[in-house]
mmCIF file of C-alpha atoms in Angstrom:
data_model
loop_
_atom_site.group_PDB
_atom_site.id
_atom_site.type_symbol
_atom_site.label_atom_id
_atom_site.label_comp_id
_atom_site.label_asym_id
_atom_site.label_seq_id
_atom_site.Cartn_x
_atom_site.Cartn_y
_atom_site.Cartn_z
ATOM 1 C CA MET A 51 36.601 -39.684 15.643
ATOM 2 C CA VAL A 52 38.915 -38.886 18.551
ATOM 3 C CA CYS A 53 42.227 -40.615 18.155
ATOM 4 C CA LEU A 54 45.409 -38.859 19.160
ATOM 5 C CA PHE A 55 48.996 -39.926 18.709
ATOM 6 C CA THR A 56 48.481 -43.533 17.695
ATOM 7 C CA PRO A 57 50.192 -44.805 14.537
ATOM 8 C CA THR A 58 47.295 -47.095 13.639
ATOM 9 C CA CYS A 59 44.640 -44.404 13.870
ATOM 10 C CA THR A 60 43.220 -43.181 10.565
ATOM 11 C CA SER A 61 41.017 -40.197 10.143
ATOM 12 C CA THR A 62 38.867 -39.142 7.223
ATOM 13 C CA THR A 63 40.435 -35.684 7.370
ATOM 14 C CA ASN A 64 43.899 -37.106 6.627
ATOM 15 C CA GLU A 65 42.968 -39.157 3.559
ATOM 16 C CA ALA A 66 44.511 -36.629 1.171
ATOM 17 C CA ALA A 67 47.870 -37.040 2.863
ATOM 18 C CA GLN A 68 48.396 -40.715 1.933
ATOM 19 C CA VAL A 69 52.133 -41.350 2.094
ATOM 20 C CA PRO A 70 54.274 -44.411 2.793
ATOM 21 C CA ALA A 71 54.506 -45.504 6.420
ATOM 22 C CA LYS A 72 56.463 -43.153 8.691
ATOM 23 C CA PRO A 73 58.217 -43.713 11.990
ATOM 24 C CA ALA A 74 56.003 -43.205 15.049
ATOM 25 C CA SER A 75 57.622 -39.848 15.875
ATOM 26 C CA ALA A 76 56.750 -38.430 12.448
ATOM 27 C CA THR A 77 53.202 -39.757 12.724
ATOM 28 C CA ASN A 78 52.740 -37.992 16.073
ATOM 29 C CA GLU A 79 53.881 -34.681 14.624
ATOM 30 C CA THR A 80 51.504 -35.037 11.679
ATOM 31 C CA ALA A 81 48.568 -35.754 14.005
ATOM 32 C CA LYS A 82 49.186 -32.515 15.922
ATOM 33 C CA VAL A 83 48.984 -30.182 12.952
ATOM 34 C CA PRO A 84 45.981 -30.727 10.658
ATOM 35 C CA ALA A 85 43.435 -32.755 12.628
ATOM 36 C CA THR A 86 40.571 -31.079 14.441
ATOM 37 C CA GLU A 87 41.077 -33.425 17.369
ATOM 38 C CA ALA A 88 44.507 -31.929 18.063
ATOM 39 C CA THR A 89 43.293 -28.326 18.289
ATOM 40 C CA PRO A 90 42.705 -28.238 22.086
ATOM 41 C CA LEU A 91 46.108 -29.800 22.713
ATOM 42 C CA ALA A 92 47.802 -27.374 20.321
ATOM 43 C CA ALA A 93 46.043 -24.408 21.941
ATOM 44 C CA THR A 94 47.216 -25.488 25.378
ATOM 45 C CA THR A 95 50.787 -25.886 24.152
ATOM 46 C CA ASP A 96 50.712 -22.571 22.283
ATOM 47 C CA THR A 97 49.360 -20.752 25.329
ATOM 48 C CA LYS A 98 52.256 -21.937 27.485
ATOM 49 C CA VAL A 99 54.789 -20.933 24.860
ATOM 50 C CA LYS A 100 53.254 -17.492 24.378
ATOM 51 C CA THR A 101 53.158 -16.808 28.101
ATOM 52 C CA GLY A 102 56.871 -17.511 28.440
ATOM 53 C CA SER A 103 57.673 -15.493 25.323
ATOM 54 C CA GLU A 104 55.614 -12.547 26.496
ATOM 55 C CA LYS A 105 57.457 -12.480 29.815
ATOM 56 C CA THR A 106 60.779 -12.595 28.012
ATOM 57 C CA ALA A 107 59.672 -9.920 25.551
ATOM 58 C CA ALA A 108 58.406 -7.682 28.341
ATOM 59 C CA THR A 109 61.668 -8.018 30.219
ATOM 60 C CA LYS A 110 63.615 -7.295 27.053
ATOM 61 C CA VAL A 111 61.527 -4.210 26.263
ATOM 62 C CA LYS A 112 61.967 -2.950 29.824
ATOM 63 C CA SER A 113 65.760 -3.223 29.712
ATOM 64 C CA ASP A 114 65.918 -1.962 26.111
ATOM 65 C CA LEU A 115 63.882 1.127 27.030
ATOM 66 C CA LYS A 116 66.258 1.957 29.884
ATOM 67 C CA THR A 117 69.232 1.379 27.572
ATOM 68 C CA GLU A 118 67.729 3.483 24.789
ATOM 69 C CA VAL A 119 66.972 6.410 27.120
ATOM 70 C CA SER A 120 70.463 6.217 28.653
ATOM 71 C CA ALA A 121 72.063 6.185 25.210
ATOM 72 C CA LYS A 122 69.977 9.154 24.071
ATOM 73 C CA LEU A 123 70.920 11.121 27.205
ATOM 74 C CA ASN A 124 74.629 10.289 26.760
ATOM 75 C CA LYS A 125 74.481 11.413 23.133
ATOM 76 C CA GLY A 126 72.442 14.584 23.778
ATOM 77 C CA LEU A 127 74.090 15.460 27.096
ATOM 78 C CA PRO A 128 77.651 14.104 27.018
ATOM 79 C CA GLY A 129 79.146 13.665 30.480
ATOM 80 C CA ASN A 130 75.827 13.832 32.327
ATOM 81 C CA LYS A 131 75.589 12.173 35.745
ATOM 82 C CA LEU A 132 71.957 11.080 35.494
ATOM 83 C CA GLN A 133 70.742 7.563 36.259
ATOM 84 C CA VAL A 134 67.779 6.095 34.410
ATOM 85 C CA GLU A 135 65.165 3.790 35.927
ATOM 86 C CA ASN A 136 62.274 2.205 34.045
ATOM 87 C CA LYS A 137 59.078 1.165 35.797
ATOM 88 C CA GLU A 138 56.667 -0.189 33.167
ATOM 89 C CA GLY A 139 57.346 2.609 30.692
ATOM 90 C CA GLU A 140 57.644 5.334 33.314
ATOM 91 C CA ILE A 141 61.180 6.690 33.113
ATOM 92 C CA ILE A 142 62.622 8.104 36.321
ATOM 93 C CA LEU A 143 65.699 10.316 36.076
ATOM 94 C CA LYS A 144 67.812 10.380 39.217
ATOM 95 C CA GLY A 145 71.178 11.791 40.191
ATOM 96 C CA THR A 146 72.624 15.243 39.827
ATOM 97 C CA ALA A 147 72.504 17.638 36.899
ATOM 98 C CA THR A 148 74.739 20.650 36.398
ATOM 99 C CA SER A 149 71.795 22.963 35.671
ATOM 100 C CA ALA A 150 68.026 23.214 35.407
ATOM 101 C CA GLU A 151 68.492 23.433 31.639
ATOM 102 C CA GLU A 152 70.246 20.052 31.665
ATOM 103 C CA LEU A 153 67.308 18.513 33.542
ATOM 104 C CA LYS A 154 64.811 20.041 31.121
ATOM 105 C CA LYS A 155 66.773 18.765 28.116
ATOM 106 C CA ALA A 156 67.127 15.313 29.705
ATOM 107 C CA GLU A 157 63.366 15.143 30.242
ATOM 108 C CA THR A 158 62.724 16.169 26.628
ATOM 109 C CA LEU A 159 65.225 13.624 25.279
ATOM 110 C CA ALA A 160 63.730 10.816 27.373
ATOM 111 C CA LYS A 161 60.202 11.617 26.139
ATOM 112 C CA GLU A 162 61.413 11.284 22.526
ATOM 113 C CA VAL A 163 62.244 7.592 22.974
ATOM 114 C CA GLN A 164 59.526 5.329 21.588
ATOM 115 C CA GLY A 165 57.815 3.324 24.343
ATOM 116 C CA VAL A 166 58.265 5.935 27.084
ATOM 117 C CA LYS A 167 54.904 6.702 28.683
ATOM 118 C CA THR A 168 55.939 9.341 31.216
ATOM 119 C CA VAL A 169 59.128 10.909 32.528
ATOM 120 C CA LYS A 170 59.556 11.741 36.202
ATOM 121 C CA VAL A 171 62.543 13.883 37.155
ATOM 122 C CA GLU A 172 63.836 13.146 40.637
ATOM 123 C CA ALA A 173 67.332 14.432 39.847
ATOM 124 C CA LYS A 174 68.617 17.529 41.619
ATOM 125 C CA VAL A 175 70.641 20.448 40.342
ATOM 126 C CA GLY A 176 74.041 20.541 41.961
ATOM 127 C CA THR A 177 77.572 21.548 41.273
ATOM 128 C CA ALA A 178 79.824 18.948 39.739
ATOM 129 C CA LYS A 179 82.878 18.245 41.878
ATOM 130 C CA LYS A 180 86.060 18.644 39.888
ATOM 131 C CA GLN A 181 88.983 16.521 40.952
#
């Protein structure tokens, strides 16, 4: 029997849930959950919700990864002048480092952060200007 969202519709699958009459809004919610007929509608709704959530989660992970790498560099190399970019898990280090050792350590620290796929060092070694 295909009967969606009508208060007068009865289904043999809902016989166990015999309760006093409910308002139409409550009846609609009940019809969505257990009945086989509602499965395609629920799948369509769930798909839309997941798509939006995945985009939000991906954006959050992307910004969190950049933040985590930056924090790790600031903790491991206080006062560094490196900028961090994240392109789908590929971390790019830009800016100026005071030494080759600083760049090597920055690369190592960035690779330690969970979620980092690769680290590309585009930063240059230069002298820090003291003012």
